[in-house]
PDB file of C-alpha atoms in Angstrom:
ATOM      1  CA  MET W 434       0.000   0.000   0.000  1.00  0.00           C
ATOM      2  CA  LEU W 435       2.796   2.421   0.890  1.00  0.00           C
ATOM      3  CA  VAL W 436       4.488   1.828  -2.474  1.00  0.00           C
ATOM      4  CA  LEU W 437       1.260   2.640  -4.332  1.00  0.00           C
ATOM      5  CA  LEU W 438       0.714   5.679  -2.110  1.00  0.00           C
ATOM      6  CA  VAL W 439       4.211   6.972  -2.896  1.00  0.00           C
ATOM      7  CA  LEU W 440       3.648   6.404  -6.626  1.00  0.00           C
ATOM      8  CA  ALA W 441       0.384   8.379  -6.535  1.00  0.00           C
ATOM      9  CA  ILE W 442       2.103  11.270  -4.710  1.00  0.00           C
ATOM     10  CA  LEU W 443       5.040  11.295  -7.126  1.00  0.00           C
ATOM     11  CA  VAL W 444       2.854  11.436 -10.222  1.00  0.00           C
ATOM     12  CA  GLY W 445       0.378  13.922  -8.761  1.00  0.00           C
ATOM     13  CA  GLY W 446       3.153  16.117  -7.377  1.00  0.00           C
ATOM     14  CA  SER W 447       5.033  16.299 -10.664  1.00  0.00           C
ATOM     15  CA  LEU W 448       1.842  17.283 -12.502  1.00  0.00           C
ATOM     16  CA  GLN W 449       1.125  19.939  -9.866  1.00  0.00           C
ATOM     17  CA  ARG W 450       4.539  21.505 -10.492  1.00  0.00           C
ATOM     18  CA  VAL W 451       4.293  21.346 -14.287  1.00  0.00           C
ATOM     19  CA  ALA W 452       0.659  22.390 -14.759  1.00  0.00           C
ATOM     20  CA  GLY W 453      -0.045  24.366 -11.555  1.00  0.00           C
ATOM     21  CA  MET W 454      -2.751  21.870 -10.550  1.00  0.00           C
ATOM     22  CA  GLY W 455      -3.478  18.157 -10.760  1.00  0.00           C
ATOM     23  CA  PHE W 456      -2.416  16.617  -7.457  1.00  0.00           C
ATOM     24  CA  GLY W 457      -5.944  16.172  -6.108  1.00  0.00           C
ATOM     25  CA  LEU W 458      -7.361  15.186  -9.485  1.00  0.00           C
ATOM     26  CA  VAL W 459      -4.754  12.531 -10.238  1.00  0.00           C
ATOM     27  CA  ALA W 460      -3.543  11.292  -6.851  1.00  0.00           C
ATOM     28  CA  GLY W 461      -6.797  11.904  -4.949  1.00  0.00           C
ATOM     29  CA  PRO W 462      -8.959   9.039  -6.226  1.00  0.00           C
ATOM     30  CA  PHE W 463      -6.140   6.499  -5.919  1.00  0.00           C
ATOM     31  CA  ILE W 464      -5.373   7.651  -2.366  1.00  0.00           C
ATOM     32  CA  VAL W 465      -9.077   7.303  -1.497  1.00  0.00           C
ATOM     33  CA  LEU W 466      -9.028   3.754  -2.874  1.00  0.00           C
ATOM     34  CA  LEU W 467      -5.969   2.963  -0.736  1.00  0.00           C
ATOM     35  CA  LEU W 468      -6.875   4.709   2.529  1.00  0.00           C
ATOM     36  CA  GLY W 469     -10.672   4.948   2.471  1.00  0.00           C
ATOM     37  CA  ALA W 470     -12.949   7.902   1.799  1.00  0.00           C
ATOM     38  CA  ARG W 471     -12.734   9.875   5.059  1.00  0.00           C
ATOM     39  CA  GLU W 472      -9.056   9.400   5.918  1.00  0.00           C
ATOM     40  CA  GLY W 473      -8.048   9.441   2.254  1.00  0.00           C
ATOM     41  CA  VAL W 474      -9.618  12.813   1.447  1.00  0.00           C
ATOM     42  CA  LEU W 475      -8.142  14.366   4.605  1.00  0.00           C
ATOM     43  CA  PHE W 476      -4.751  12.937   3.621  1.00  0.00           C
ATOM     44  CA  VAL W 477      -5.136  14.535   0.165  1.00  0.00           C
ATOM     45  CA  ASN W 478      -5.972  17.861   1.836  1.00  0.00           C
ATOM     46  CA  VAL W 479      -2.877  17.722   4.061  1.00  0.00           C
ATOM     47  CA  VAL W 480      -0.419  16.656   1.358  1.00  0.00           C
ATOM     48  CA  GLY W 481      -2.046  19.013  -1.149  1.00  0.00           C
ATOM     49  CA  ALA W 482      -1.614  21.976   1.208  1.00  0.00           C
ATOM     50  CA  VAL W 483       2.073  21.205   1.703  1.00  0.00           C
ATOM     51  CA  MET W 484       2.530  20.609  -2.036  1.00  0.00           C
ATOM     52  CA  ALA W 485       0.975  23.988  -2.873  1.00  0.00           C
ATOM     53  CA  LEU W 486       3.177  25.704  -0.279  1.00  0.00           C
ATOM     54  CA  VAL W 487       6.328  24.166  -1.753  1.00  0.00           C
ATOM     55  CA  VAL W 488       5.398  25.130  -5.322  1.00  0.00           C
ATOM     56  CA  LEU W 489       4.183  28.590  -4.234  1.00  0.00           C
ATOM     57  CA  TRP W 490       7.639  29.990  -3.515  1.00  0.00           C
ATOM     58  CA  ARG W 491       8.686  29.527  -7.144  1.00  0.00           C
ATOM     59  CA  MET W 492       5.710  31.569  -8.409  1.00  0.00           C
ATOM     60  CA  LEU W 493       5.316  34.442  -5.922  1.00  0.00           C
ATOM     61  CA  PRO W 494       5.930  37.326  -8.383  1.00  0.00           C
ATOM     62  CA  HIS W 495       3.072  36.242 -10.647  1.00  0.00           C
ATOM     63  CA  ILE W 496       0.265  35.826  -8.057  1.00  0.00           C
ATOM     64  CA  ASP W 497      -2.904  37.859  -8.611  1.00  0.00           C
ATOM     65  CA  TRP W 498      -3.750  38.671  -4.992  1.00  0.00           C
ATOM     66  CA  ARG W 499      -7.026  40.432  -5.915  1.00  0.00           C
ATOM     67  CA  ARG W 500      -8.455  37.303  -7.498  1.00  0.00           C
ATOM     68  CA  TYR W 501      -7.055  35.199  -4.652  1.00  0.00           C
ATOM     69  CA  GLY W 502      -8.894  37.330  -2.063  1.00  0.00           C
ATOM     70  CA  TRP W 503     -12.279  37.020  -3.757  1.00  0.00           C
ATOM     71  CA  LEU W 504     -11.845  33.282  -4.298  1.00  0.00           C
ATOM     72  CA  VAL W 505     -10.998  32.449  -0.676  1.00  0.00           C
ATOM     73  CA  ALA W 506     -13.761  34.741   0.634  1.00  0.00           C
ATOM     74  CA  THR W 507     -16.350  32.110  -0.292  1.00  0.00           C
ATOM     75  CA  SER W 508     -14.279  28.912  -0.413  1.00  0.00           C
ATOM     76  CA  VAL W 509     -13.294  29.184   3.264  1.00  0.00           C
ATOM     77  CA  THR W 510     -16.813  30.022   4.480  1.00  0.00           C
ATOM     78  CA  THR W 511     -18.181  27.046   2.509  1.00  0.00           C
ATOM     79  CA  SER W 512     -15.931  24.557   4.322  1.00  0.00           C
ATOM     80  CA  VAL W 513     -17.881  24.239   7.597  1.00  0.00           C
ATOM     81  CA  PRO W 514     -21.335  23.684   6.011  1.00  0.00           C
ATOM     82  CA  ALA W 515     -19.779  21.149   3.631  1.00  0.00           C
ATOM     83  CA  ALA W 516     -18.160  19.306   6.555  1.00  0.00           C
ATOM     84  CA  TYR W 517     -21.539  19.125   8.319  1.00  0.00           C
ATOM     85  CA  LEU W 518     -23.087  17.598   5.191  1.00  0.00           C
ATOM     86  CA  MET W 519     -20.464  14.832   4.991  1.00  0.00           C
ATOM     87  CA  ARG W 520     -20.284  14.104   8.737  1.00  0.00           C
ATOM     88  CA  ASP W 521     -22.834  11.277   8.805  1.00  0.00           C
ATOM     89  CA  ALA W 522     -22.312   9.946   5.269  1.00  0.00           C
ATOM     90  CA  SER W 523     -21.181   6.330   4.803  1.00  0.00           C
ATOM     91  CA  SER W 524     -17.787   5.497   3.297  1.00  0.00           C
ATOM     92  CA  ALA W 525     -19.466   4.103   0.176  1.00  0.00           C
ATOM     93  CA  ALA W 526     -21.486   7.290  -0.272  1.00  0.00           C
ATOM     94  CA  LEU W 527     -18.363   9.422   0.129  1.00  0.00           C
ATOM     95  CA  GLU W 528     -16.469   7.298  -2.406  1.00  0.00           C
ATOM     96  CA  LEU W 529     -19.378   7.739  -4.806  1.00  0.00           C
ATOM     97  CA  VAL W 530     -19.244  11.505  -4.275  1.00  0.00           C
ATOM     98  CA  VAL W 531     -15.453  11.617  -4.769  1.00  0.00           C
ATOM     99  CA  GLY W 532     -15.630   9.672  -8.021  1.00  0.00           C
ATOM    100  CA  LEU W 533     -18.602  11.664  -9.282  1.00  0.00           C
ATOM    101  CA  VAL W 534     -16.962  15.012  -8.467  1.00  0.00           C
ATOM    102  CA  ILE W 535     -13.825  14.021 -10.371  1.00  0.00           C
ATOM    103  CA  VAL W 536     -15.598  12.677 -13.465  1.00  0.00           C
ATOM    104  CA  VAL W 537     -18.107  15.548 -13.702  1.00  0.00           C
ATOM    105  CA  ALA W 538     -15.514  18.248 -12.951  1.00  0.00           C
ATOM    106  CA  MET W 539     -13.050  16.839 -15.473  1.00  0.00           C
ATOM    107  CA  THR W 540     -15.735  16.591 -18.140  1.00  0.00           C
ATOM    108  CA  LEU W 541     -16.887  20.150 -17.434  1.00  0.00           C
ATOM    109  CA  ALA W 542     -13.309  21.422 -17.662  1.00  0.00           C
ATOM    110  CA  LEU W 543     -12.811  19.688 -21.026  1.00  0.00           C
ATOM    111  CA  VAL W 544     -16.086  21.007 -22.431  1.00  0.00           C
ATOM    112  CA  THR W 545     -15.356  24.511 -21.180  1.00  0.00           C
ATOM    113  CA  ASN W 546     -11.910  24.411 -22.777  1.00  0.00           C
ATOM    114  CA  ARG W 547     -13.634  24.250 -26.172  1.00  0.00           C
ATOM    115  CA  LEU W 548     -15.188  27.638 -25.422  1.00  0.00           C
ATOM    116  CA  ARG W 549     -11.772  29.309 -25.259  1.00  0.00           C
ATOM    117  CA  GLY W 550     -12.342  31.125 -28.521  1.00  0.00           C
ATOM    118  CA  ALA W 551     -15.889  32.149 -27.677  1.00  0.00           C
ATOM    119  CA  ARG W 552     -16.992  35.535 -26.336  1.00  0.00           C
ATOM    120  CA  ARG W 553     -16.247  36.252 -22.654  1.00  0.00           C
ATOM    121  CA  PRO W 554     -19.479  35.487 -20.710  1.00  0.00           C
ATOM    122  CA  PHE W 555     -18.874  38.128 -18.012  1.00  0.00           C
ATOM    123  CA  ALA W 556     -17.095  41.440 -17.491  1.00  0.00           C
ATOM    124  CA  GLU W 557     -13.297  41.373 -17.222  1.00  0.00           C
ATOM    125  CA  ARG W 558     -13.095  42.216 -13.497  1.00  0.00           C
ATOM    126  CA  ALA W 559     -16.473  40.815 -12.423  1.00  0.00           C
ATOM    127  CA  ARG W 560     -16.519  39.509  -8.860  1.00  0.00           C
ATOM    128  CA  TRP W 561     -19.495  37.128  -8.916  1.00  0.00           C
ATOM    129  CA  PRO W 562     -17.726  34.490 -11.068  1.00  0.00           C
ATOM    130  CA  LEU W 563     -14.858  34.456  -8.549  1.00  0.00           C
ATOM    131  CA  LEU W 564     -17.302  34.061  -5.645  1.00  0.00           C
ATOM    132  CA  LEU W 565     -19.138  31.170  -7.366  1.00  0.00           C
ATOM    133  CA  THR W 566     -15.813  29.536  -8.201  1.00  0.00           C
ATOM    134  CA  GLY W 567     -14.785  29.814  -4.553  1.00  0.00           C
ATOM    135  CA  VAL W 568     -17.994  28.092  -3.393  1.00  0.00           C
ATOM    136  CA  ALA W 569     -17.560  25.228  -5.884  1.00  0.00           C
ATOM    137  CA  SER W 570     -13.895  24.798  -4.979  1.00  0.00           C
ATOM    138  CA  GLY W 571     -14.643  24.842  -1.255  1.00  0.00           C
ATOM    139  CA  LEU W 572     -17.266  22.117  -1.631  1.00  0.00           C
ATOM    140  CA  GLY W 573     -14.984  20.019  -3.822  1.00  0.00           C
ATOM    141  CA  SER W 574     -12.052  20.352  -1.443  1.00  0.00           C
ATOM    142  CA  VAL W 575     -14.053  19.191   1.587  1.00  0.00           C
ATOM    143  CA  ALA W 576     -15.945  16.403  -0.180  1.00  0.00           C
ATOM    144  CA  ALA W 577     -13.212  15.031  -2.432  1.00  0.00           C
ATOM    145  CA  GLY W 578      -9.950  16.899  -1.759  1.00  0.00           C
ATOM    146  CA  ILE W 579     -10.322  18.499  -5.193  1.00  0.00           C
ATOM    147  CA  GLY W 580     -10.734  22.241  -5.630  1.00  0.00           C
ATOM    148  CA  GLY W 581      -8.957  22.686  -8.950  1.00  0.00           C
ATOM    149  CA  PRO W 582     -11.526  22.037 -11.717  1.00  0.00           C
ATOM    150  CA  PRO W 583     -13.823  24.986 -10.900  1.00  0.00           C
ATOM    151  CA  LEU W 584     -10.764  27.253 -10.915  1.00  0.00           C
ATOM    152  CA  ALA W 585      -9.649  25.800 -14.250  1.00  0.00           C
ATOM    153  CA  VAL W 586     -13.108  26.421 -15.735  1.00  0.00           C
ATOM    154  CA  TYR W 587     -13.038  30.030 -14.512  1.00  0.00           C
ATOM    155  CA  SER W 588      -9.544  30.570 -15.938  1.00  0.00           C
ATOM    156  CA  VAL W 589     -10.683  29.434 -19.398  1.00  0.00           C
ATOM    157  CA  LEU W 590     -13.839  31.583 -19.424  1.00  0.00           C
ATOM    158  CA  ASP W 591     -11.952  34.618 -18.086  1.00  0.00           C
ATOM    159  CA  ARG W 592      -9.007  34.203 -20.521  1.00  0.00           C
ATOM    160  CA  TRP W 593      -6.711  34.254 -17.470  1.00  0.00           C
ATOM    161  CA  ASP W 594      -3.009  34.331 -18.304  1.00  0.00           C
ATOM    162  CA  PRO W 595      -1.732  30.738 -17.739  1.00  0.00           C
ATOM    163  CA  ARG W 596       1.319  31.844 -15.750  1.00  0.00           C
ATOM    164  CA  ALA W 597      -0.743  34.060 -13.425  1.00  0.00           C
ATOM    165  CA  PHE W 598      -3.359  31.305 -13.085  1.00  0.00           C
ATOM    166  CA  ALA W 599      -0.788  28.649 -12.109  1.00  0.00           C
ATOM    167  CA  ALA W 600       0.805  31.045  -9.593  1.00  0.00           C
ATOM    168  CA  THR W 601      -2.460  32.245  -8.004  1.00  0.00           C
ATOM    169  CA  ALA W 602      -3.770  28.679  -7.792  1.00  0.00           C
ATOM    170  CA  GLN W 603      -1.055  27.703  -5.285  1.00  0.00           C
ATOM    171  CA  PRO W 604      -1.979  29.991  -2.342  1.00  0.00           C
ATOM    172  CA  PHE W 605      -5.650  29.377  -3.131  1.00  0.00           C
ATOM    173  CA  PHE W 606      -5.226  25.579  -3.020  1.00  0.00           C
ATOM    174  CA  MET W 607      -3.225  25.870   0.200  1.00  0.00           C
ATOM    175  CA  THR W 608      -5.820  28.074   1.924  1.00  0.00           C
ATOM    176  CA  ASN W 609      -8.667  25.938   0.607  1.00  0.00           C
ATOM    177  CA  ALA W 610      -7.040  22.738   1.883  1.00  0.00           C
ATOM    178  CA  VAL W 611      -6.255  24.185   5.333  1.00  0.00           C
ATOM    179  CA  ALA W 612      -9.872  25.364   5.695  1.00  0.00           C
ATOM    180  CA  ALA W 613     -11.112  21.898   4.695  1.00  0.00           C
ATOM    181  CA  ILE W 614      -8.754  20.231   7.193  1.00  0.00           C
ATOM    182  CA  VAL W 615      -9.871  22.444  10.093  1.00  0.00           C
ATOM    183  CA  ALA W 616     -13.558  22.011   9.222  1.00  0.00           C
ATOM    184  CA  LYS W 617     -13.385  18.220   8.933  1.00  0.00           C
ATOM    185  CA  VAL W 618     -11.299  17.713  12.076  1.00  0.00           C
ATOM    186  CA  THR W 619     -13.469  19.966  14.233  1.00  0.00           C
ATOM    187  CA  VAL W 620     -16.918  19.355  12.730  1.00  0.00           C
ATOM    188  CA  ALA W 621     -16.824  15.890  11.165  1.00  0.00           C
ATOM    189  CA  ASP W 622     -14.332  14.249  13.587  1.00  0.00           C
ATOM    190  CA  VAL W 623     -12.185  12.954  10.714  1.00  0.00           C
ATOM    191  CA  VAL W 624      -8.647  11.817  11.562  1.00  0.00           C
ATOM    192  CA  LEU W 625      -5.579  11.118   9.479  1.00  0.00           C
ATOM    193  CA  PRO W 626      -4.774   7.511   8.552  1.00  0.00           C
ATOM    194  CA  PRO W 627      -2.711   5.734  11.265  1.00  0.00           C
ATOM    195  CA  LEU W 628       0.656   5.695   9.513  1.00  0.00           C
ATOM    196  CA  ASP W 629       3.882   5.054  11.451  1.00  0.00           C
ATOM    197  CA  TRP W 630       6.379   7.894  11.823  1.00  0.00           C
ATOM    198  CA  TRP W 631       8.732   6.399   9.255  1.00  0.00           C
ATOM    199  CA  GLU W 632       5.850   6.086   6.774  1.00  0.00           C
ATOM    200  CA  TRP W 633       5.179   9.800   7.163  1.00  0.00           C
ATOM    201  CA  LEU W 634       8.865  10.405   6.391  1.00  0.00           C
ATOM    202  CA  VAL W 635       8.486   8.353   3.218  1.00  0.00           C
ATOM    203  CA  VAL W 636       5.404  10.391   2.297  1.00  0.00           C
ATOM    204  CA  GLY W 637       7.407  13.605   2.815  1.00  0.00           C
ATOM    205  CA  ALA W 638      10.212  12.279   0.637  1.00  0.00           C
ATOM    206  CA  ALA W 639       7.698  11.329  -2.061  1.00  0.00           C
ATOM    207  CA  LEU W 640       6.240  14.838  -1.928  1.00  0.00           C
ATOM    208  CA  ALA W 641       9.685  16.385  -2.388  1.00  0.00           C
ATOM    209  CA  GLY W 642      10.451  13.872  -5.118  1.00  0.00           C
ATOM    210  CA  GLY W 643       7.281  14.776  -6.992  1.00  0.00           C
ATOM    211  CA  VAL W 644       8.161  18.488  -6.989  1.00  0.00           C
ATOM    212  CA  TRP W 645      11.729  17.673  -8.054  1.00  0.00           C
ATOM    213  CA  ALA W 646      10.479  15.495 -10.918  1.00  0.00           C
ATOM    214  CA  GLY W 647       8.155  18.305 -11.950  1.00  0.00           C
ATOM    215  CA  GLU W 648      11.096  20.716 -12.001  1.00  0.00           C
ATOM    216  CA  LEU W 649      12.914  18.392 -14.392  1.00  0.00           C
ATOM    217  CA  LEU W 650       9.859  17.959 -16.613  1.00  0.00           C
ATOM    218  CA  ALA W 651       8.860  21.638 -16.696  1.00  0.00           C
ATOM    219  CA  GLY W 652       9.834  23.036 -20.066  1.00  0.00           C
ATOM    220  CA  ARG W 653      10.719  19.595 -21.437  1.00  0.00           C
ATOM    221  CA  VAL W 654       7.201  18.189 -21.703  1.00  0.00           C
ATOM    222  CA  SER W 655       4.606  19.896 -23.880  1.00  0.00           C
ATOM    223  CA  ALA W 656       1.454  21.327 -22.328  1.00  0.00           C
ATOM    224  CA  SER W 657      -0.716  19.075 -24.496  1.00  0.00           C
ATOM    225  CA  ALA W 658       1.096  15.915 -23.352  1.00  0.00           C
ATOM    226  CA  THR W 659       0.803  16.947 -19.709  1.00  0.00           C
ATOM    227  CA  ARG W 660      -2.901  17.658 -20.155  1.00  0.00           C
ATOM    228  CA  LYS W 661      -3.524  14.266 -21.787  1.00  0.00           C
ATOM    229  CA  VAL W 662      -1.797  12.403 -18.937  1.00  0.00           C
ATOM    230  CA  LEU W 663      -3.739  14.400 -16.350  1.00  0.00           C
ATOM    231  CA  VAL W 664      -7.077  13.717 -18.064  1.00  0.00           C
ATOM    232  CA  VAL W 665      -6.493   9.973 -18.494  1.00  0.00           C
ATOM    233  CA  LEU W 666      -5.307   9.414 -14.915  1.00  0.00           C
ATOM    234  CA  ALA W 667      -8.098  11.552 -13.460  1.00  0.00           C
ATOM    235  CA  TYR W 668     -10.759   9.608 -15.352  1.00  0.00           C
ATOM    236  CA  VAL W 669      -9.267   6.213 -14.463  1.00  0.00           C
ATOM    237  CA  GLY W 670      -9.058   7.044 -10.767  1.00  0.00           C
ATOM    238  CA  GLY W 671     -12.415   8.810 -10.696  1.00  0.00           C
ATOM    239  CA  LEU W 672     -14.287   5.974 -12.419  1.00  0.00           C
ATOM    240  CA  ALA W 673     -12.622   3.360 -10.178  1.00  0.00           C
ATOM    241  CA  THR W 674     -13.629   5.256  -7.029  1.00  0.00           C
ATOM    242  CA  LEU W 675     -17.128   5.891  -8.366  1.00  0.00           C
ATOM    243  CA  THR W 676     -17.566   2.191  -9.170  1.00  0.00           C
ATOM    244  CA  ARG W 677     -16.400   1.017  -5.732  1.00  0.00           C
ATOM    245  CA  GLY W 678     -18.708   3.494  -4.007  1.00  0.00           C
ATOM    246  CA  LEU W 679     -21.653   2.386  -6.137  1.00  0.00           C
ATOM    247  CA  VAL W 680     -20.946  -1.292  -5.463  1.00  0.00           C
ATOM    248  CA  GLY W 681     -20.716  -0.548  -1.728  1.00  0.00           C
ATOM    249  CA  LEU W 682     -24.072   1.225  -1.716  1.00  0.00           C
ATOM    250  CA  LEU W 683     -25.768  -1.583  -3.638  1.00  0.00           C
ATOM    251  CA  ALA W 684     -24.236  -4.401  -1.565  1.00  0.00           C
TER     252      ALA W 684
END
């Protein structure tokens, strides 16, 4: 299990460094399959927060703090109500939700990407799209450890500069994950998986290794190739988690 966990972190971490997002989408469903829905999503939140913090320092000059402020205004306040909603849910139901969130969010992101050449659907500095994006990301982070797809959809519709998007996403993901962690620990009584101290060291090494691998790949791998890998892995993991949750509910 630890080997598979390390592999998921390495792949997800490298994609996070190259594309600015992808850890929760790619590693999240596999971690949920390995650790269970409650502990697995909390684990994704914790590792995702640290991952975003590590990547953040390389992108500080390009962060759009105005957009960040409006995004976290609603994502953080959404965390507690979302934690209340998931508190009494069964593991099978949570796995179903995780898988469904990933598949639907990934599909929505792909469909929205085709609208890149279309007319902008809202004013350039409109606040309400940021607030709605924050709500969707907050819900996704608490329920599935995934807050990236709504932000990706917004970035496409808003014609957000890719470099500024990738940079701003890091503090947003970190804040979003910390809010989800606090809400779930205090409201839903969720705890981290019972790993030994040396296993946590291995997890930390895998996290660092993922960022290092991403550093090597950045600039050497095309954006289209990275996107294809992210999409395939997200769908595979999402469908597997969705299927196991559905089987558990029907059993």
